[in-house]
Coordinates of N, CA and C in Angstrom, one line a residue:
A1 N -13.4 -16.2 23.5 CA -12.6 -15.9 22.5 C -13.4 -16.0 21.5
G2 N -13.5 -15.2 20.2 CA -14.4 -14.9 19.4 C -13.6 -14.7 18.0
Y3 N -13.9 -14.4 16.9 CA -13.5 -14.4 15.7 C -14.9 -13.7 15.3
E4 N -14.4 -12.1 14.1 CA -15.0 -11.0 13.4 C -14.5 -11.0 12.0
D5 N -15.3 -10.4 11.2 CA -14.5 -10.6 9.8 C -15.8 -9.2 9.6
T6 N -15.1 -8.1 9.2 CA -15.8 -7.0 9.0 C -15.6 -6.6 7.4
K7 N -16.4 -5.9 6.8 CA -15.9 -5.7 5.1 C -16.7 -4.2 5.4
M8 N -15.8 -3.5 4.7 CA -16.3 -1.9 4.3 C -16.1 -1.5 2.7
S9 N -16.9 -1.1 2.1 CA -16.2 -0.8 0.4 C -16.5 0.6 0.4
S10 N -16.2 1.4 -0.3 CA -16.4 3.1 -0.7 C -15.8 2.8 -2.7
T11 N -16.0 4.0 -2.8 CA -15.6 4.3 -4.4 C -14.1 3.8 -4.2
Y12 N -13.3 4.4 -3.4 CA -12.1 4.5 -3.0 C -11.2 3.6 -2.2
F13 N -12.2 3.4 -1.0 CA -11.4 2.3 -0.6 C -12.2 1.3 0.0
D14 N -11.1 -0.2 0.2 CA -12.3 -1.5 0.5 C -11.4 -2.0 1.8
I15 N -12.0 -2.3 3.0 CA -11.3 -2.8 4.3 C -12.1 -4.1 4.6
N16 N -11.2 -5.3 4.7 CA -11.5 -6.5 5.0 C -10.5 -7.2 6.0
N17 N -11.0 -7.0 7.1 CA -10.3 -7.4 8.4 C -10.8 -8.4 8.9
R18 N -10.0 -9.4 9.4 CA -10.1 -10.4 10.2 C -9.7 -10.7 11.8
T19 N -10.6 -10.4 12.7 CA -9.9 -10.1 14.0 C -10.2 -11.9 15.1
Y20 N -9.4 -11.8 15.7 CA -9.2 -12.8 16.4 C -9.1 -12.4 17.7
Y21 N -10.0 -12.3 18.6 CA -9.6 -11.8 20.3 C -10.0 -13.0 21.6
V22 N -9.3 -12.8 22.6 CA -9.8 -13.3 23.8 C -9.9 -12.0 25.0
G23 N -10.9 -12.5 25.9 CA -11.1 -11.8 27.2 C -11.8 -12.5 28.4
L24 N -11.6 -11.7 29.5 CA -11.8 -12.3 30.9 C -13.0 -11.2 30.9
K25 N -14.3 -12.1 31.5 CA -14.8 -11.0 32.2 C -15.3 -11.6 34.0
Y26 N -15.5 -10.8 34.6 CA -15.8 -10.5 36.1 C -16.9 -9.9 36.5
F27 N -17.7 -11.0 37.3 CA -19.2 -10.0 37.9 C -19.2 -10.7 39.2
N28 N -19.6 -9.8 40.0 CA -20.3 -10.0 41.4 C -21.1 -9.2 41.8
I29 N -21.9 -9.5 42.7 CA -23.5 -9.3 43.3 C -23.1 -8.5 44.8
L30 N -22.7 -6.9 44.9 CA -22.4 -6.3 45.7 C -23.5 -6.2 46.6
L31 N -24.7 -6.3 46.8 CA -25.7 -6.5 47.4 C -27.3 -6.3 47.2
T32 N -27.6 -6.5 47.8 CA -29.2 -7.2 47.6 C -30.1 -6.5 48.4
T33 N -31.0 -5.4 47.7 CA -32.0 -4.7 48.3 C -33.2 -5.5 49.2
E34 N -33.7 -5.2 50.0 CA -35.0 -5.9 50.8 C -35.6 -5.9 49.8
K35 N -36.1 -5.4 48.5 CA -37.3 -5.7 47.1 C -36.6 -6.8 46.8
G36 N -35.8 -7.0 46.3 CA -35.0 -8.2 45.6 C -33.7 -7.7 44.6
Q37 N -33.8 -6.0 44.5 CA -32.7 -5.6 43.4 C -31.6 -6.5 43.6
E38 N -30.5 -6.0 42.8 CA -29.3 -6.7 42.8 C -28.4 -6.1 42.5
V39 N -27.9 -5.1 43.6 CA -26.5 -4.2 42.8 C -25.2 -5.2 42.7
Y40 N -24.9 -4.6 41.4 CA -23.4 -5.6 40.8 C -22.5 -4.8 40.4
I41 N -21.0 -5.2 40.5 CA -20.2 -4.5 39.6 C -19.5 -5.7 38.9
K42 N -19.1 -5.3 37.5 CA -18.6 -6.4 36.6 C -17.0 -5.2 35.7
A43 N -16.3 -6.2 34.9 CA -15.6 -5.7 34.6 C -14.9 -7.0 33.7
Q44 N -14.3 -6.5 32.6 CA -13.6 -6.7 31.3 C -12.7 -7.0 31.1
G45 N -11.7 -7.7 30.9 CA -10.1 -7.4 29.6 C -10.4 -8.2 28.8
K46 N -9.7 -7.5 28.0 CA -9.7 -8.0 26.3 C -8.5 -7.6 25.4
T47 N -8.1 -8.5 24.9 CA -7.0 -8.4 23.7 C -7.2 -9.1 22.2
A48 N -6.8 -8.4 21.3 CA -7.5 -8.9 20.0 C -6.1 -8.6 18.9
L49 N -6.0 -9.8 17.7 CA -4.8 -9.8 16.3 C -6.4 -9.2 15.5
I50 N -5.8 -7.8 14.8 CA -6.6 -7.6 13.6 C -5.7 -8.0 12.5
K51 N -6.0 -8.8 11.7 CA -5.5 -9.1 10.1 C -6.0 -8.3 9.0
N52 N -5.7 -6.8 9.1 CA -6.1 -6.1 7.8 C -5.7 -6.3 6.5
D53 N -6.6 -6.1 5.5 CA -6.8 -6.1 4.1 C -7.0 -5.0 2.9
L54 N -6.4 -3.8 3.1 CA -6.7 -2.9 2.4 C -6.4 -2.6 1.4
T55 N -7.3 -2.2 0.2 CA -7.4 -1.9 -1.1 C -7.6 -0.5 -1.5
K56 N -6.5 0.0 -1.8 CA -7.0 1.5 -2.7 C -7.3 1.7 -3.8
K57 N -8.5 2.0 -4.5 CA -8.7 1.9 -6.0 C -8.8 3.3 -6.6
I58 N -8.2 3.2 -7.5 CA -8.5 4.7 -8.5 C -8.8 4.3 -9.8
G59 N -9.9 4.2 -10.8 CA -10.3 3.9 -11.5 C -10.3 2.3 -11.3
N60 N -9.3 2.1 -12.4 CA -9.6 0.2 -12.4 C -7.9 0.0 -11.9
N61 N -7.3 1.0 -11.3 CA -6.3 0.6 -10.4 C -6.0 0.7 -9.2
E62 N -5.4 -0.3 -8.5 CA -5.6 -0.9 -7.0 C -3.8 -1.1 -7.0
A63 N -4.5 -0.5 -5.8 CA -3.1 -0.7 -4.6 C -3.3 -1.4 -3.4
K64 N -2.9 -2.7 -2.5 CA -2.9 -3.1 -1.3 C -2.0 -2.8 -0.2
A65 N -2.4 -3.3 1.2 CA -1.4 -3.7 2.3 C -2.3 -4.7 3.0
N66 N -1.2 -4.7 3.8 CA -2.0 -6.1 4.9 C -0.9 -5.9 6.2
P67 N -0.9 -4.7 7.0 CA -0.4 -4.4 8.4 C -1.3 -5.4 8.9
N68 N -0.8 -5.2 10.6 CA -1.8 -6.1 11.8 C -1.8 -5.1 12.2
S69 N -3.1 -5.2 13.3 CA -3.3 -4.4 14.4 C -3.1 -5.2 15.9
Y70 N -3.2 -4.8 16.9 CA -3.2 -5.4 17.9 C -4.1 -4.2 19.2
A71 N -5.6 -4.8 19.1 CA -6.3 -4.3 20.3 C -6.3 -4.5 21.1
Y72 N -6.5 -3.8 22.9 CA -6.4 -4.1 24.0 C -6.5 -3.2 24.9
G73 N -8.0 -4.0 25.6 CA -8.3 -3.0 26.4 C -9.2 -3.3 27.5
V74 N -9.8 -2.6 28.7 CA -10.5 -2.9 30.1 C -11.9 -1.9 30.3
N75 N -12.5 -2.3 30.9 CA -14.0 -1.8 31.3 C -14.8 -1.9 32.4
A76 N -15.1 -1.7 33.1 CA -15.7 -1.5 34.6 C -17.0 -0.8 34.9
G77 N -17.9 -1.8 35.1 CA -19.5 -1.2 35.1 C -20.4 -1.0 36.8
L78 N -21.3 -0.5 36.8 CA -21.7 -0.3 37.9 C -23.0 -0.2 37.6
G79 N -23.8 -1.5 38.1 CA -25.8 -1.5 37.8 C -26.3 -1.9 38.8
M80 N -27.6 -2.1 38.7 CA -28.9 -3.1 39.4 C -29.4 -3.4 38.7
N81 N -30.3 -4.7 38.8 CA -30.7 -5.7 38.1 C -32.1 -5.3 39.3
F82 N -33.3 -5.1 38.1 CA -34.4 -5.3 38.5 C -35.1 -6.6 37.9
I83 N -35.6 -7.8 38.8 CA -35.8 -9.0 38.8 C -37.1 -9.0 38.5
S84 N -38.0 -9.6 37.4 CA -39.6 -9.8 37.4 C -39.5 -11.0 36.5
N85 N -39.8 -11.9 36.9 CA -40.0 -13.3 36.8 C -39.1 -13.7 35.8
K86 N -38.9 -13.6 34.4 CA -37.9 -14.2 34.0 C -37.4 -13.3 33.2
D87 N -37.7 -12.1 33.6 CA -36.9 -10.5 33.2 C -36.3 -10.6 33.8
I88 N -34.6 -9.5 33.5 CA -34.3 -9.0 33.9 C -33.1 -7.6 33.2
F89 N -34.2 -6.0 34.3 CA -34.0 -5.0 33.6 C -32.7 -4.1 34.2
S90 N -32.0 -3.7 33.8 CA -30.6 -3.4 34.1 C -30.0 -2.2 33.9
P91 N -30.3 -1.1 34.3 CA -29.9 0.2 34.0 C -28.5 0.5 34.7
E92 N -27.3 0.8 33.8 CA -25.5 0.3 34.1 C -25.0 1.9 34.0
V93 N -23.8 2.3 34.7 CA -22.9 3.3 34.4 C -21.9 2.6 34.1
G94 N -20.6 3.0 33.2 CA -19.3 2.8 32.7 C -18.4 3.2 33.1
L95 N -17.2 2.9 32.7 CA -16.0 3.5 32.2 C -15.0 2.4 31.3
T96 N -14.4 2.9 30.3 CA -13.6 1.9 29.5 C -12.4 2.7 29.3
Y97 N -11.1 1.8 29.0 CA -10.1 2.0 28.2 C -10.0 1.4 26.7
E98 N -9.8 2.4 25.9 CA -9.2 1.2 24.7 C -7.8 1.6 23.9
G99 N -7.3 0.4 24.3 CA -5.8 0.8 23.6 C -5.4 0.1 22.3
G100 N -4.7 0.8 22.0 CA -4.2 -0.3 20.3 C -2.7 0.3 19.7
Y101 N -2.4 -0.3 18.7 CA -1.2 -0.3 17.6 C -1.6 -1.1 16.5
T102 N -1.0 -0.6 16.0 CA -1.2 -0.8 14.4 C 0.5 -0.1 13.3
E103 N 0.9 -2.0 12.5 CA 2.4 -1.8 12.2 C 2.1 -0.9 11.1
A104 N 3.4 0.2 11.1 CA 3.4 1.0 9.8 C 3.3 -0.2 8.6
F105 N 2.8 0.5 7.7 CA 2.7 -0.4 6.2 C 2.5 0.9 5.0
S106 N 3.0 0.1 3.7 CA 3.1 0.5 2.0 C 2.3 0.4 1.8
M107 N 1.7 1.2 0.9 CA 0.4 0.6 0.0 C 1.0 0.4 -1.2
I108 N 1.1 -1.3 -2.1 CA 2.1 -1.3 -3.0 C 1.0 -2.0 -4.6
N109 N 1.1 -1.5 -5.1 CA 0.6 -1.4 -6.3 C 0.5 -2.5 -6.9
T110 N -1.1 -3.0 -7.1 CA -1.1 -4.7 -7.7 C -1.7 -4.6 -8.8
K111 N -2.2 -3.5 -9.3 CA -3.1 -3.2 -10.5 C -3.1 -2.1 -11.3
G112 N -1.9 -1.9 -11.8 CA -1.8 -0.4 -12.8 C -0.7 0.3 -11.7
E113 N -1.6 1.6 -11.5 CA -0.8 2.5 -10.4 C -2.1 3.5 -9.5
A114 N -2.0 2.9 -8.3 CA -3.0 3.2 -7.7 C -2.3 4.6 -7.0
T115 N -0.7 4.7 -6.5 CA -0.3 5.3 -5.4 C 0.2 7.1 -6.4
V116 N 0.6 7.9 -5.0 CA 1.0 8.5 -5.6 C 2.9 8.0 -6.3
M117 N 3.1 8.7 -7.0 CA 4.8 8.4 -7.3 C 5.5 9.1 -6.3
G118 N 6.1 8.0 -6.0 CA 7.2 8.2 -5.1 C 6.7 7.2 -3.7
G119 N 5.1 6.7 -4.1 CA 4.7 5.8 -2.9 C 4.2 6.2 -1.6
E120 N 3.6 5.8 -1.2 CA 2.8 5.7 0.1 C 2.7 4.9 1.1
R121 N 3.5 5.5 1.8 CA 3.5 5.0 3.3 C 2.6 5.5 4.7
T122 N 2.6 4.7 5.5 CA 1.9 5.2 6.9 C 2.1 4.4 8.0
Y123 N 3.0 5.3 8.8 CA 3.8 5.1 10.1 C 3.3 4.1 10.8
A124 N 3.5 3.9 12.1 CA 2.9 2.9 13.1 C 2.2 4.2 14.3
N125 N 1.0 3.1 14.3 CA 0.3 4.3 15.0 C -0.4 3.6 16.0
Y126 N -0.6 4.4 17.0 CA -0.6 4.1 18.9 C -2.2 4.8 19.2
L127 N -2.6 3.9 19.9 CA -4.1 4.6 20.7 C -4.9 4.3 21.8
N128 N -4.7 5.5 22.5 CA -5.1 5.3 24.0 C -6.2 6.0 24.3
L129 N -7.7 5.5 24.3 CA -8.9 6.4 24.2 C -9.4 6.4 25.8
F130 N -10.4 7.2 26.3 CA -10.9 6.5 27.6 C -12.6 7.1 27.2
S131 N -12.9 6.4 27.4 CA -14.8 7.2 27.7 C -15.2 6.2 28.4
T132 N -16.9 7.0 28.9 CA -18.0 6.5 29.9 C -18.7 6.0 29.1
K133 N -19.9 5.3 29.6 CA -21.3 5.2 29.0 C -22.4 5.1 30.3
T134 N -23.5 5.2 29.6 CA -24.6 4.9 30.2 C -25.5 3.5 29.0
S135 N -26.2 2.7 30.4 CA -26.7 2.2 29.1 C -27.8 1.4 29.8
F136 N -28.9 0.7 29.2 CA -30.5 -0.2 29.6 C -30.5 -1.4 29.2
T137 N -30.7 -2.6 30.1 CA -30.3 -3.5 29.2 C -31.3 -4.7 29.8
W138 N -32.1 -5.3 28.7 CA -33.6 -6.2 29.4 C -32.8 -7.5 28.7
F139 N -32.6 -8.4 30.1 CA -32.4 -9.6 29.7 C -33.6 -10.8 29.8
R140 N -33.7 -11.5 28.8 CA -35.3 -12.7 29.0 C -34.5 -14.1 28.9
D141 N -35.0 -15.1 29.9 CA -34.9 -16.3 30.2 C -36.3 -16.8 29.3
W142 N -36.0 -17.4 28.3 CA -37.0 -17.9 27.6 C -37.6 -19.7 27.9
L143 N -36.3 -20.0 27.9 CA -36.1 -21.3 28.3 C -35.1 -21.8 28.5
P144 N -35.0 -23.1 29.4 CA -33.4 -23.4 29.9 C -32.3 -23.1 29.2
N145 N -32.1 -23.5 27.9 CA -31.2 -23.7 26.6 C -31.2 -22.5 25.7
L146 N -32.1 -21.2 26.0 CA -32.4 -20.2 25.0 C -32.5 -18.8 25.6
K147 N -31.9 -17.3 25.7 CA -31.8 -17.0 26.9 C -31.3 -15.1 25.7
S148 N -31.9 -14.0 25.5 CA -31.6 -13.2 24.9 C -31.3 -11.9 25.8
S149 N -30.4 -10.9 25.6 CA -30.5 -9.8 25.4 C -30.3 -8.5 24.7
V150 N -30.8 -7.5 25.1 CA -31.1 -6.5 24.4 C -30.5 -5.0 25.1
E151 N -29.7 -4.5 24.6 CA -28.9 -3.3 25.4 C -29.2 -1.9 24.6
L152 N -29.5 -0.8 25.0 CA -29.3 0.4 24.6 C -28.6 1.4 25.3
G153 N -27.8 2.2 24.7 CA -27.2 3.3 25.7 C -26.5 4.4 24.7
A154 N -25.7 4.9 25.2 CA -24.9 6.1 24.8 C -23.7 6.2 25.7
K155 N -22.5 6.5 24.3 CA -20.8 6.7 25.2 C -20.2 7.7 24.6
L156 N -19.8 8.2 25.8 CA -19.1 9.9 25.7 C -17.5 9.6 25.8
N157 N -16.8 10.0 24.4 CA -15.7 9.6 24.4 C -15.1 11.1 25.4
I158 N -13.9 10.8 26.0 CA -13.4 11.7 27.0 C -12.6 12.2 26.5
N159 N -11.4 11.7 25.3 CA -10.6 12.2 24.6 C -10.5 11.3 23.3
P160 N -11.8 12.0 22.5 CA -11.8 12.1 21.5 C -10.7 11.8 20.0
S161 N -9.5 12.4 20.4 CA -8.6 12.9 19.4 C -7.4 11.5 19.0
V162 N -7.6 11.0 17.9 CA -6.5 10.5 17.1 C -5.3 11.2 16.4
K163 N -4.2 10.8 16.1 CA -3.3 10.9 15.8 C -2.7 10.4 14.1
A164 N -2.3 10.4 13.6 CA -1.8 9.6 12.4 C -0.7 10.8 11.4
K165 N 0.3 9.9 11.5 CA 1.3 10.1 10.4 C 1.5 9.3 8.8
A166 N 2.0 10.3 8.3 CA 2.4 9.2 6.8 C 2.8 9.6 5.9
R167 N 3.3 9.5 4.7 CA 3.9 10.1 3.8 C 4.1 10.0 1.9
F168 N 3.7 10.8 1.5 CA 2.5 10.7 0.2 C 3.8 11.1 -0.7
G169 N 4.2 10.6 -1.6 CA 5.7 10.3 -2.4 C 6.7 11.4 -1.1
N170 N 6.9 12.3 -1.5 CA 8.2 13.1 -0.9 C 7.4 14.0 0.4
I171 N 6.6 14.2 0.3 CA 5.5 14.8 1.3 C 5.3 14.2 2.5
K172 N 5.5 15.0 4.0 CA 5.2 13.9 5.1 C 3.8 14.3 5.9
V173 N 2.7 13.9 6.5 CA 1.6 14.4 6.9 C 1.1 14.2 8.2
N174 N 1.2 14.9 8.7 CA 0.8 14.8 10.4 C -0.2 15.0 10.1
D175 N -1.5 14.2 10.9 CA -2.6 14.7 11.2 C -3.7 14.1 12.1
E176 N -4.5 14.9 12.3 CA -5.7 14.1 13.8 C -6.8 14.5 13.6
F177 N -7.4 13.3 13.7 CA -8.7 12.7 13.7 C -9.5 13.1 14.6
Y178 N -10.8 13.7 14.9 CA -11.6 13.4 15.7 C -13.1 12.5 16.1
L179 N -13.0 11.7 16.8 CA -14.1 11.0 16.4 C -15.4 11.5 17.5
P180 N -16.9 11.6 16.9 CA -17.5 11.7 17.8 C -17.7 11.7 18.9
R181 N -17.9 13.0 19.5 CA -18.3 13.7 21.4 C -18.9 11.9 21.5
V182 N -20.2 12.0 21.1 CA -21.0 11.2 21.7 C -21.6 10.1 20.8
Q183 N -21.7 8.9 21.1 CA -22.0 7.9 20.0 C -23.0 6.8 20.6
K184 N -24.4 6.6 19.9 CA -25.2 5.6 20.3 C -25.0 4.4 20.1
F185 N -25.7 3.5 21.1 CA -25.3 2.2 20.3 C -26.2 1.4 21.0
V186 N -26.4 -0.2 20.1 CA -27.2 -1.0 20.8 C -26.6 -2.5 20.6
S187 N -26.5 -3.1 21.4 CA -26.0 -4.7 21.3 C -27.8 -5.9 21.7
T188 N -26.9 -6.4 20.7 CA -27.8 -8.0 21.5 C -27.1 -9.2 21.3
S189 N -27.6 -9.9 22.1 CA -27.1 -10.9 21.9 C -28.3 -12.4 21.8
L190 N -28.3 -13.6 21.1 CA -29.0 -14.6 21.4 C -28.6 -15.7 22.5
I191 N -28.1 -16.6 23.5 CA -27.4 -16.9 24.0 C -28.1 -18.6 24.5
I192 N -27.5 -19.4 24.1 CA -27.6 -21.1 24.5 C -26.9 -21.7 24.7
P193 N -26.9 -21.6 26.1 CA -26.4 -22.4 27.4 C -25.9 -23.8 27.3
V194 N -25.0 -24.4 26.6 CA -24.6 -25.7 26.6 C -24.9 -26.2 28.2
N195 N -24.1 -26.0 29.0 CA -24.1 -26.2 30.0 C -23.7 -25.7 31.9
E196 N -23.5 -25.4 32.6 CA -23.8 -24.9 33.8 C -22.1 -23.4 33.2
A197 N -21.5 -24.3 32.8 CA -20.0 -23.5 32.7 C -20.0 -23.0 31.5
F198 N -20.4 -23.6 29.9 CA -20.1 -23.0 28.8 C -21.5 -22.3 28.2
Y199 N -21.2 -21.5 27.3 CA -22.3 -21.0 26.8 C -21.9 -20.2 25.4
F200 N -22.7 -20.4 24.1 CA -22.2 -19.8 22.9 C -23.1 -19.0 22.6
S201 N -22.9 -17.7 21.9 CA -24.0 -16.8 21.7 C -23.8 -16.0 20.5
L202 N -24.6 -15.9 19.8 CA -24.9 -14.7 18.3 C -25.2 -13.5 18.7
N203 N -24.2 -12.4 18.2 CA -24.1 -11.3 18.7 C -24.1 -10.5 17.8
Y204 N -25.0 -8.9 18.0 CA -24.8 -7.9 17.1 C -24.4 -6.6 17.4
N205 N -23.6 -6.4 17.0 CA -23.3 -4.9 18.0 C -23.6 -3.6 16.8
G206 N -24.2 -2.4 16.9 CA -24.2 -1.5 16.2 C -23.9 -0.1 16.5
M207 N -23.2 1.1 16.2 CA -22.6 2.0 16.6 C -23.6 3.2 15.8
F208 N -24.0 4.3 16.2 CA -24.8 5.8 15.7 C -24.4 6.3 16.2
D209 N -23.5 7.8 15.3 CA -23.3 8.8 15.4 C -23.6 9.8 14.3
K210 N -23.0 11.3 15.1 CA -23.4 12.1 13.8 C -22.3 12.0 12.2
D211 N -21.4 11.3 12.0 CA -20.8 11.0 10.8 C -20.8 9.6 10.3
G212 N -21.8 8.4 10.6 CA -21.9 7.5 10.3 C -22.6 6.7 11.2
N213 N -22.3 4.6 10.2 CA -23.1 4.3 11.5 C -22.1 2.8 11.4
T214 N -22.1 1.9 12.2 CA -21.4 1.0 12.0 C -21.9 -0.6 12.2
H215 N -21.8 -1.5 11.8 CA -22.8 -2.3 12.5 C -21.7 -3.8 12.3
T216 N -21.5 -4.4 13.4 CA -20.6 -6.0 13.7 C -21.4 -7.5 14.1
G217 N -21.5 -8.2 13.4 CA -22.2 -9.3 13.9 C -21.0 -10.7 14.5
F218 N -21.1 -11.3 15.2 CA -19.9 -12.3 15.7 C -20.7 -13.3 16.6
A219 N -20.0 -14.5 16.7 CA -20.3 -15.5 17.7 C -19.3 -15.5 18.5
Q220 N -19.3 -15.9 19.8 CA -18.6 -15.8 21.0 C -18.9 -17.1 22.1
F221 N -17.8 -17.8 22.2 CA -18.0 -18.7 23.4 C -17.1 -18.5 24.8
N222 N -18.1 -18.7 25.7 CA -17.7 -18.0 27.0 C -17.4 -19.4 27.9
Y223 N -16.5 -19.6 28.8 CA -16.7 -20.2 29.8 C -16.7 -19.6 31.5
L224 N -17.3 -20.1 31.7 CA -17.6 -19.5 33.3 C -17.0 -20.0 34.6
W225 N -16.1 -19.6 35.7 CA -15.8 -20.7 36.8 C -16.1 -19.5 38.0

């Protein structure tokens, strides 16, 4: 379970999103080699509710919309743990499916006239994206109640196109956007175990590609059984 607060601002548009999500993780060691390396498989399913707060700005004029988005996805990974005292080094490959739905919405003028004459409406949007990744993780067991994890990797988007439909005044637009084919990422976590079944973590995710960078920080609660 978790919560994210995302804020992005530009000259013409502000985005302030609140995300509430829950998920389940599965991890299992398939075999242990003679030298002690562990071959593992892991999987995760998750779903999220995103409360969007969108603001369009034209000079001193503003228009707003508050559509909801619903995200869901599953991923699976295969990797190997190389254990050295308190350190674990883990190369991994994985496959991910990410789906989503955003409600149709209209931009409503709240300060002056920021929309075109006749109004602006974005129609409902669906996402179905597949990707693969390769990564390398360093996990460190510093203390019984303090651990850390750093992951570096690259993501390959298999079907990077996203379609969108909108209306500006009397003009209807069908557009197609392309995600970067390759994205590099870094993830870090500071993990605080409360007991054998429950732990809390502070996390950072960074995504980097030819079009720009995104940075996300969030807290996460996990229960193991």
